[in-house]
Amino acid sequence: MRVLKRLFAVAAVIALLLVGVYFIFHIDNVTVEGTEYYSDSEIKNLVFQKKLSGNEVVLWLYEKTVGLGSLPFIETIEVEYHGPRSVTLHVYDKTISGCIKYLGQYVYFDKDGIVLQTLPKKKKGIPVVTGGNFGNFTVGEAFKTADEGVFESIMNVSQLISHYNISAKQLHIESGALILYSGKLKIYLGKKKRYDDEMNNLARVFETAVKEKLTLEGTIHMENYKAGDSIVVDPPKKTNKNVKKTKKKEEN
């Protein structure tokens, strides 16, 4: 009997300690930082969906063993502990290189051409790739294309767009050559394997335009561009409507 009483006493003490630890380290304040693709509530629901994960000790164990869960556009989540009851979730997004439109859905892919997710809406700042034949695809796998060379070129330009933070709304494939649409600019990049020099110089032009508050409009031809060449913006041609408006102003 004495042994049983001691065992019950030890068990009771352990239970009280566990309850104490749970309430002492229960997380009350959560801050989410870093993500551009998910809301705070979506991140919190992901991280705290596991049993007892609202406790700092348990959350730390999950983080170090099985992980905190995953979402298509999330690379990783790190937890910063500020003492009892308060944590910050640092979210690191995957780099989305672009998307294609397929059957009314937008199919997003990363820098390696891996399909991340399909969504009915287009995310802001992600260029749409048009004119290509991507065939069938599976989420979590790379696109299968008939022309691997063109696909590699798209991946190269997409990575550089992200690297230089270039505003791009569309990347069009025309007879194997690439055309980039950025703001009011139509940029003929040509047919090449890599576009490092072109995108590097374009980034400088855009940076200068922002500093000097200039609006770039027209066409840029970079089909035969070589490192060190100047970039020339050809202004848009006047349409018949514009000519008529100009004549009316002159007559008045």
PDB file of C-alpha atoms in Angstrom:
ATOM      1  CA  MET A   1       0.000   0.000   0.000  1.00  0.00           C
ATOM      2  CA  ARG A   2       2.815   2.403   0.903  1.00  0.00           C
ATOM      3  CA  VAL A   3       4.410   1.788  -2.478  1.00  0.00           C
ATOM      4  CA  LEU A   4       1.121   2.494  -4.254  1.00  0.00           C
ATOM      5  CA  LYS A   5       0.602   5.682  -2.240  1.00  0.00           C
ATOM      6  CA  ARG A   6       4.096   6.841  -3.157  1.00  0.00           C
ATOM      7  CA  LEU A   7       3.464   6.075  -6.814  1.00  0.00           C
ATOM      8  CA  PHE A   8       0.178   7.989  -6.728  1.00  0.00           C
ATOM      9  CA  ALA A   9       1.900  10.876  -4.968  1.00  0.00           C
ATOM     10  CA  VAL A  10       4.689  10.976  -7.554  1.00  0.00           C
ATOM     11  CA  ALA A  11       2.156  10.760 -10.376  1.00  0.00           C
ATOM     12  CA  ALA A  12       0.135  13.591  -8.825  1.00  0.00           C
ATOM     13  CA  VAL A  13       3.235  15.775  -8.495  1.00  0.00           C
ATOM     14  CA  ILE A  14       4.222  15.084 -12.116  1.00  0.00           C
ATOM     15  CA  ALA A  15       0.686  15.858 -13.270  1.00  0.00           C
ATOM     16  CA  LEU A  16       0.680  19.130 -11.333  1.00  0.00           C
ATOM     17  CA  LEU A  17       4.065  20.044 -12.787  1.00  0.00           C
ATOM     18  CA  LEU A  18       2.859  19.312 -16.310  1.00  0.00           C
ATOM     19  CA  VAL A  19      -0.293  21.367 -15.777  1.00  0.00           C
ATOM     20  CA  GLY A  20       1.819  24.164 -14.324  1.00  0.00           C
ATOM     21  CA  VAL A  21       4.230  24.066 -17.244  1.00  0.00           C
ATOM     22  CA  TYR A  22       1.345  24.088 -19.698  1.00  0.00           C
ATOM     23  CA  PHE A  23      -0.296  27.168 -18.202  1.00  0.00           C
ATOM     24  CA  ILE A  24       2.943  29.005 -17.414  1.00  0.00           C
ATOM     25  CA  PHE A  25       4.211  28.561 -20.969  1.00  0.00           C
ATOM     26  CA  HIS A  26       0.868  28.896 -22.703  1.00  0.00           C
ATOM     27  CA  ILE A  27       1.248  31.226 -25.702  1.00  0.00           C
ATOM     28  CA  ASP A  28      -1.013  34.277 -25.549  1.00  0.00           C
ATOM     29  CA  ASN A  29       0.725  36.716 -27.906  1.00  0.00           C
ATOM     30  CA  VAL A  30       1.651  35.725 -31.467  1.00  0.00           C
ATOM     31  CA  THR A  31       3.209  38.031 -34.073  1.00  0.00           C
ATOM     32  CA  VAL A  32       3.563  36.994 -37.724  1.00  0.00           C
ATOM     33  CA  GLU A  33       6.256  38.574 -39.901  1.00  0.00           C
ATOM     34  CA  GLY A  34       7.629  38.064 -43.392  1.00  0.00           C
ATOM     35  CA  THR A  35       4.960  36.552 -45.616  1.00  0.00           C
ATOM     36  CA  GLU A  36       3.386  38.374 -48.545  1.00  0.00           C
ATOM     37  CA  TYR A  37       1.130  35.529 -49.626  1.00  0.00           C
ATOM     38  CA  TYR A  38      -0.739  34.460 -46.493  1.00  0.00           C
ATOM     39  CA  SER A  39      -2.704  36.219 -43.780  1.00  0.00           C
ATOM     40  CA  ASP A  40      -1.699  36.119 -40.114  1.00  0.00           C
ATOM     41  CA  SER A  41      -4.644  33.848 -39.332  1.00  0.00           C
ATOM     42  CA  GLU A  42      -3.626  31.347 -42.041  1.00  0.00           C
ATOM     43  CA  ILE A  43      -0.102  31.111 -40.617  1.00  0.00           C
ATOM     44  CA  LYS A  44      -1.367  30.778 -37.049  1.00  0.00           C
ATOM     45  CA  ASN A  45      -3.829  28.051 -38.039  1.00  0.00           C
ATOM     46  CA  LEU A  46      -0.989  26.150 -39.702  1.00  0.00           C
ATOM     47  CA  VAL A  47       1.457  26.419 -36.802  1.00  0.00           C
ATOM     48  CA  PHE A  48      -1.000  25.772 -33.983  1.00  0.00           C
ATOM     49  CA  GLN A  49      -3.072  22.993 -35.552  1.00  0.00           C
ATOM     50  CA  LYS A  50      -1.175  20.227 -33.732  1.00  0.00           C
ATOM     51  CA  LYS A  51      -2.214  19.016 -30.304  1.00  0.00           C
ATOM     52  CA  LEU A  52      -0.983  21.214 -27.406  1.00  0.00           C
ATOM     53  CA  SER A  53       1.058  23.359 -29.826  1.00  0.00           C
ATOM     54  CA  GLY A  54      -0.214  26.457 -28.031  1.00  0.00           C
ATOM     55  CA  ASN A  55       2.433  25.754 -25.392  1.00  0.00           C
ATOM     56  CA  GLU A  56       5.980  27.060 -25.893  1.00  0.00           C
ATOM     57  CA  VAL A  57       7.655  23.840 -24.776  1.00  0.00           C
ATOM     58  CA  VAL A  58       5.481  21.648 -26.991  1.00  0.00           C
ATOM     59  CA  LEU A  59       5.825  24.051 -29.923  1.00  0.00           C
ATOM     60  CA  TRP A  60       9.615  23.964 -29.576  1.00  0.00           C
ATOM     61  CA  LEU A  61       9.534  20.151 -29.638  1.00  0.00           C
ATOM     62  CA  TYR A  62       7.392  20.170 -32.789  1.00  0.00           C
ATOM     63  CA  GLU A  63       9.712  22.689 -34.427  1.00  0.00           C
ATOM     64  CA  LYS A  64      12.806  20.574 -33.740  1.00  0.00           C
ATOM     65  CA  THR A  65      11.275  17.213 -34.661  1.00  0.00           C
ATOM     66  CA  VAL A  66       8.356  17.033 -37.100  1.00  0.00           C
ATOM     67  CA  GLY A  67       8.265  20.662 -38.232  1.00  0.00           C
ATOM     68  CA  LEU A  68       5.525  23.272 -38.099  1.00  0.00           C
ATOM     69  CA  GLY A  69       3.614  22.289 -41.214  1.00  0.00           C
ATOM     70  CA  SER A  70       3.750  23.535 -44.788  1.00  0.00           C
ATOM     71  CA  LEU A  71       1.896  25.661 -47.333  1.00  0.00           C
ATOM     72  CA  PRO A  72       2.551  25.832 -51.102  1.00  0.00           C
ATOM     73  CA  PHE A  73       4.209  29.270 -51.048  1.00  0.00           C
ATOM     74  CA  ILE A  74       6.123  28.880 -47.766  1.00  0.00           C
ATOM     75  CA  GLU A  75       9.804  27.920 -47.684  1.00  0.00           C
ATOM     76  CA  THR A  76      10.134  27.695 -43.903  1.00  0.00           C
ATOM     77  CA  ILE A  77       8.855  29.135 -40.615  1.00  0.00           C
ATOM     78  CA  GLU A  78      11.104  29.995 -37.676  1.00  0.00           C
ATOM     79  CA  VAL A  79       9.859  30.711 -34.157  1.00  0.00           C
ATOM     80  CA  GLU A  80      11.405  33.425 -32.003  1.00  0.00           C
ATOM     81  CA  TYR A  81      10.621  32.982 -28.311  1.00  0.00           C
ATOM     82  CA  HIS A  82      10.311  36.134 -26.193  1.00  0.00           C
ATOM     83  CA  GLY A  83       9.892  34.425 -22.865  1.00  0.00           C
ATOM     84  CA  PRO A  84       6.696  32.945 -21.429  1.00  0.00           C
ATOM     85  CA  ARG A  85       3.510  33.524 -23.433  1.00  0.00           C
ATOM     86  CA  SER A  86       4.935  35.439 -26.414  1.00  0.00           C
ATOM     87  CA  VAL A  87       6.400  34.326 -29.772  1.00  0.00           C
ATOM     88  CA  THR A  88       7.100  35.739 -33.228  1.00  0.00           C
ATOM     89  CA  LEU A  89       6.642  33.564 -36.315  1.00  0.00           C
ATOM     90  CA  HIS A  90       9.184  34.513 -38.983  1.00  0.00           C
ATOM     91  CA  VAL A  91       7.808  33.284 -42.321  1.00  0.00           C
ATOM     92  CA  TYR A  92      10.050  32.881 -45.365  1.00  0.00           C
ATOM     93  CA  ASP A  93       8.148  32.747 -48.641  1.00  0.00           C
ATOM     94  CA  LYS A  94       9.192  30.692 -51.625  1.00  0.00           C
ATOM     95  CA  THR A  95      10.273  32.711 -54.640  1.00  0.00           C
ATOM     96  CA  ILE A  96       7.432  32.554 -57.168  1.00  0.00           C
ATOM     97  CA  SER A  97       8.971  33.007 -60.596  1.00  0.00           C
ATOM     98  CA  GLY A  98       5.771  33.234 -62.602  1.00  0.00           C
ATOM     99  CA  CYS A  99       2.490  31.658 -63.564  1.00  0.00           C
ATOM    100  CA  ILE A 100       0.526  30.462 -66.575  1.00  0.00           C
ATOM    101  CA  LYS A 101      -3.199  30.632 -67.153  1.00  0.00           C
ATOM    102  CA  TYR A 102      -4.825  27.235 -67.595  1.00  0.00           C
ATOM    103  CA  LEU A 103      -8.567  26.568 -67.815  1.00  0.00           C
ATOM    104  CA  GLY A 104      -9.404  29.773 -65.959  1.00  0.00           C
ATOM    105  CA  GLN A 105      -6.869  29.065 -63.202  1.00  0.00           C
ATOM    106  CA  TYR A 106      -3.448  30.570 -62.535  1.00  0.00           C
ATOM    107  CA  VAL A 107      -0.752  27.920 -62.158  1.00  0.00           C
ATOM    108  CA  TYR A 108       2.207  29.193 -60.128  1.00  0.00           C
ATOM    109  CA  PHE A 109       5.753  27.855 -60.368  1.00  0.00           C
ATOM    110  CA  ASP A 110       9.041  28.485 -58.548  1.00  0.00           C
ATOM    111  CA  LYS A 111      12.572  29.240 -59.795  1.00  0.00           C
ATOM    112  CA  ASP A 112      13.091  25.599 -60.781  1.00  0.00           C
ATOM    113  CA  GLY A 113       9.829  25.329 -62.707  1.00  0.00           C
ATOM    114  CA  ILE A 114       8.185  23.292 -59.945  1.00  0.00           C
ATOM    115  CA  VAL A 115       4.410  23.768 -59.887  1.00  0.00           C
ATOM    116  CA  LEU A 116       3.422  25.200 -56.502  1.00  0.00           C
ATOM    117  CA  GLN A 117      -0.332  25.673 -56.651  1.00  0.00           C
ATOM    118  CA  THR A 118      -3.294  26.602 -58.848  1.00  0.00           C
ATOM    119  CA  LEU A 119      -5.508  29.514 -57.820  1.00  0.00           C
ATOM    120  CA  PRO A 120      -8.478  31.289 -59.415  1.00  0.00           C
ATOM    121  CA  LYS A 121      -6.920  34.719 -58.849  1.00  0.00           C
ATOM    122  CA  LYS A 122      -3.655  36.224 -60.033  1.00  0.00           C
ATOM    123  CA  LYS A 123      -1.244  37.337 -57.340  1.00  0.00           C
ATOM    124  CA  LYS A 124       0.042  40.888 -57.623  1.00  0.00           C
ATOM    125  CA  GLY A 125       3.564  41.297 -58.978  1.00  0.00           C
ATOM    126  CA  ILE A 126       3.810  37.831 -60.553  1.00  0.00           C
ATOM    127  CA  PRO A 127       4.375  37.804 -64.346  1.00  0.00           C
ATOM    128  CA  VAL A 128       2.116  35.672 -66.532  1.00  0.00           C
ATOM    129  CA  VAL A 129       3.919  33.498 -69.093  1.00  0.00           C
ATOM    130  CA  THR A 130       2.027  33.307 -72.392  1.00  0.00           C
ATOM    131  CA  GLY A 131       2.576  31.740 -75.792  1.00  0.00           C
ATOM    132  CA  GLY A 132       4.170  28.532 -74.517  1.00  0.00           C
ATOM    133  CA  ASN A 133       3.020  24.920 -74.662  1.00  0.00           C
ATOM    134  CA  PHE A 134       3.384  23.585 -71.131  1.00  0.00           C
ATOM    135  CA  GLY A 135       1.262  20.476 -71.572  1.00  0.00           C
ATOM    136  CA  ASN A 136       0.141  18.512 -68.537  1.00  0.00           C
ATOM    137  CA  PHE A 137       1.442  19.325 -65.080  1.00  0.00           C
ATOM    138  CA  THR A 138       1.318  18.020 -61.520  1.00  0.00           C
ATOM    139  CA  VAL A 139       1.583  20.091 -58.352  1.00  0.00           C
ATOM    140  CA  GLY A 140       4.970  19.459 -56.757  1.00  0.00           C
ATOM    141  CA  GLU A 141       6.629  18.504 -60.047  1.00  0.00           C
ATOM    142  CA  ALA A 142       8.337  20.468 -62.828  1.00  0.00           C
ATOM    143  CA  PHE A 143       6.489  21.492 -65.974  1.00  0.00           C
ATOM    144  CA  LYS A 144       6.905  19.133 -68.914  1.00  0.00           C
ATOM    145  CA  THR A 145       7.449  21.125 -72.109  1.00  0.00           C
ATOM    146  CA  ALA A 146       8.115  20.252 -75.729  1.00  0.00           C
ATOM    147  CA  ASP A 147      10.962  22.787 -75.959  1.00  0.00           C
ATOM    148  CA  GLU A 148      13.281  22.494 -72.956  1.00  0.00           C
ATOM    149  CA  GLY A 149      15.508  25.275 -74.318  1.00  0.00           C
ATOM    150  CA  VAL A 150      12.704  27.836 -74.256  1.00  0.00           C
ATOM    151  CA  PHE A 151      11.644  26.623 -70.813  1.00  0.00           C
ATOM    152  CA  GLU A 152      15.183  27.147 -69.466  1.00  0.00           C
ATOM    153  CA  SER A 153      15.204  30.658 -70.948  1.00  0.00           C
ATOM    154  CA  ILE A 154      11.920  31.436 -69.198  1.00  0.00           C
ATOM    155  CA  MET A 155      13.315  30.181 -65.901  1.00  0.00           C
ATOM    156  CA  ASN A 156      16.432  32.325 -66.353  1.00  0.00           C
ATOM    157  CA  VAL A 157      14.460  35.514 -67.051  1.00  0.00           C
ATOM    158  CA  SER A 158      11.965  34.761 -64.262  1.00  0.00           C
ATOM    159  CA  GLN A 159      14.762  34.333 -61.731  1.00  0.00           C
ATOM    160  CA  LEU A 160      16.393  37.582 -62.858  1.00  0.00           C
ATOM    161  CA  ILE A 161      13.085  39.459 -62.645  1.00  0.00           C
ATOM    162  CA  SER A 162      12.804  38.339 -59.028  1.00  0.00           C
ATOM    163  CA  HIS A 163      16.491  38.987 -58.276  1.00  0.00           C
ATOM    164  CA  TYR A 164      16.431  42.564 -59.581  1.00  0.00           C
ATOM    165  CA  ASN A 165      12.888  43.215 -58.364  1.00  0.00           C
ATOM    166  CA  ILE A 166      11.782  44.248 -61.843  1.00  0.00           C
ATOM    167  CA  SER A 167       8.109  45.025 -62.314  1.00  0.00           C
ATOM    168  CA  ALA A 168       6.838  42.601 -64.953  1.00  0.00           C
ATOM    169  CA  LYS A 169       3.253  41.785 -65.867  1.00  0.00           C
ATOM    170  CA  GLN A 170       3.798  39.401 -68.781  1.00  0.00           C
ATOM    171  CA  LEU A 171       6.508  37.275 -70.384  1.00  0.00           C
ATOM    172  CA  HIS A 172       5.471  36.222 -73.878  1.00  0.00           C
ATOM    173  CA  ILE A 173       7.021  33.505 -76.058  1.00  0.00           C
ATOM    174  CA  GLU A 174       7.007  34.205 -79.793  1.00  0.00           C
ATOM    175  CA  SER A 175       8.772  31.746 -82.116  1.00  0.00           C
ATOM    176  CA  GLY A 176      11.161  30.836 -79.314  1.00  0.00           C
ATOM    177  CA  ALA A 177      12.030  34.473 -78.553  1.00  0.00           C
ATOM    178  CA  LEU A 178      10.962  36.243 -75.360  1.00  0.00           C
ATOM    179  CA  ILE A 179       9.071  39.514 -75.044  1.00  0.00           C
ATOM    180  CA  LEU A 180       8.809  41.182 -71.642  1.00  0.00           C
ATOM    181  CA  TYR A 181       5.981  43.560 -70.764  1.00  0.00           C
ATOM    182  CA  SER A 182       6.822  45.955 -67.935  1.00  0.00           C
ATOM    183  CA  GLY A 183       4.539  48.889 -67.227  1.00  0.00           C
ATOM    184  CA  LYS A 184       4.105  50.712 -70.548  1.00  0.00           C
ATOM    185  CA  LEU A 185       7.194  49.080 -72.048  1.00  0.00           C
ATOM    186  CA  LYS A 186       7.393  46.238 -74.541  1.00  0.00           C
ATOM    187  CA  ILE A 187      10.894  44.748 -74.390  1.00  0.00           C
ATOM    188  CA  TYR A 188      12.089  42.379 -77.120  1.00  0.00           C
ATOM    189  CA  LEU A 189      14.671  40.165 -75.393  1.00  0.00           C
ATOM    190  CA  GLY A 190      15.250  37.878 -78.347  1.00  0.00           C
ATOM    191  CA  LYS A 191      16.087  34.183 -78.442  1.00  0.00           C
ATOM    192  CA  LYS A 192      18.990  33.323 -76.129  1.00  0.00           C
ATOM    193  CA  LYS A 193      19.971  30.854 -73.429  1.00  0.00           C
ATOM    194  CA  ARG A 194      20.685  33.440 -70.738  1.00  0.00           C
ATOM    195  CA  TYR A 195      19.690  37.062 -70.232  1.00  0.00           C
ATOM    196  CA  ASP A 196      21.909  38.121 -67.327  1.00  0.00           C
ATOM    197  CA  ASP A 197      23.443  41.170 -69.037  1.00  0.00           C
ATOM    198  CA  GLU A 198      20.115  42.321 -70.461  1.00  0.00           C
ATOM    199  CA  MET A 199      18.254  42.155 -67.150  1.00  0.00           C
ATOM    200  CA  ASN A 200      21.125  43.707 -65.207  1.00  0.00           C
ATOM    201  CA  ASN A 201      21.144  46.747 -67.484  1.00  0.00           C
ATOM    202  CA  LEU A 202      17.348  46.952 -67.540  1.00  0.00           C
ATOM    203  CA  ALA A 203      17.311  47.008 -63.743  1.00  0.00           C
ATOM    204  CA  ARG A 204      19.668  50.004 -63.782  1.00  0.00           C
ATOM    205  CA  VAL A 205      17.464  51.828 -66.282  1.00  0.00           C
ATOM    206  CA  PHE A 206      14.371  51.233 -64.151  1.00  0.00           C
ATOM    207  CA  GLU A 207      16.214  52.330 -61.010  1.00  0.00           C
ATOM    208  CA  THR A 208      17.270  55.581 -62.704  1.00  0.00           C
ATOM    209  CA  ALA A 209      13.725  56.175 -63.947  1.00  0.00           C
ATOM    210  CA  VAL A 210      12.350  55.798 -60.422  1.00  0.00           C
ATOM    211  CA  LYS A 211      14.943  58.177 -58.946  1.00  0.00           C
ATOM    212  CA  GLU A 212      14.294  60.817 -61.606  1.00  0.00           C
ATOM    213  CA  LYS A 213      10.523  60.199 -61.559  1.00  0.00           C
ATOM    214  CA  LEU A 214      10.403  59.334 -65.255  1.00  0.00           C
ATOM    215  CA  THR A 215       7.657  57.349 -66.983  1.00  0.00           C
ATOM    216  CA  LEU A 216       9.098  54.902 -69.494  1.00  0.00           C
ATOM    217  CA  GLU A 217       6.827  54.186 -72.434  1.00  0.00           C
ATOM    218  CA  GLY A 218       7.433  52.540 -75.774  1.00  0.00           C
ATOM    219  CA  THR A 219       9.571  49.711 -77.133  1.00  0.00           C
ATOM    220  CA  ILE A 220      13.056  48.427 -76.333  1.00  0.00           C
ATOM    221  CA  HIS A 221      14.863  46.125 -78.758  1.00  0.00           C
ATOM    222  CA  MET A 222      17.450  43.874 -77.096  1.00  0.00           C
ATOM    223  CA  GLU A 223      17.514  41.004 -79.575  1.00  0.00           C
ATOM    224  CA  ASN A 224      21.146  41.730 -80.463  1.00  0.00           C
ATOM    225  CA  TYR A 225      22.122  43.268 -77.148  1.00  0.00           C
ATOM    226  CA  LYS A 226      25.696  42.839 -75.896  1.00  0.00           C
ATOM    227  CA  ALA A 227      27.208  43.739 -72.540  1.00  0.00           C
ATOM    228  CA  GLY A 228      28.014  47.444 -72.473  1.00  0.00           C
ATOM    229  CA  ASP A 229      25.456  48.443 -75.116  1.00  0.00           C
ATOM    230  CA  SER A 230      23.147  51.352 -74.381  1.00  0.00           C
ATOM    231  CA  ILE A 231      19.434  50.818 -73.958  1.00  0.00           C
ATOM    232  CA  VAL A 232      17.262  52.933 -76.244  1.00  0.00           C
ATOM    233  CA  VAL A 233      13.555  53.421 -75.609  1.00  0.00           C
ATOM    234  CA  ASP A 234      11.647  53.962 -78.847  1.00  0.00           C
ATOM    235  CA  PRO A 235       8.573  56.098 -78.050  1.00  0.00           C
ATOM    236  CA  PRO A 236       5.186  54.734 -79.109  1.00  0.00           C
ATOM    237  CA  LYS A 237       4.066  55.625 -82.609  1.00  0.00           C
ATOM    238  CA  LYS A 238       1.245  58.128 -82.864  1.00  0.00           C
ATOM    239  CA  THR A 239      -2.033  56.570 -83.904  1.00  0.00           C
ATOM    240  CA  ASN A 240      -4.523  58.211 -86.266  1.00  0.00           C
ATOM    241  CA  LYS A 241      -6.595  59.257 -83.270  1.00  0.00           C
ATOM    242  CA  ASN A 242      -3.620  61.012 -81.695  1.00  0.00           C
ATOM    243  CA  VAL A 243      -2.819  62.778 -84.990  1.00  0.00           C
ATOM    244  CA  LYS A 244      -6.423  64.031 -85.298  1.00  0.00           C
ATOM    245  CA  LYS A 245      -6.385  65.312 -81.716  1.00  0.00           C
ATOM    246  CA  THR A 246      -3.102  67.148 -82.381  1.00  0.00           C
ATOM    247  CA  LYS A 247      -4.508  68.783 -85.536  1.00  0.00           C
ATOM    248  CA  LYS A 248      -7.630  69.959 -83.694  1.00  0.00           C
ATOM    249  CA  LYS A 249      -5.508  71.545 -80.968  1.00  0.00           C
ATOM    250  CA  GLU A 250      -3.403  73.339 -83.606  1.00  0.00           C
ATOM    251  CA  GLU A 251      -6.556  74.632 -85.388  1.00  0.00           C
ATOM    252  CA  ASN A 252      -7.954  75.975 -82.127  1.00  0.00           C
TER     253      ASN A 252
END
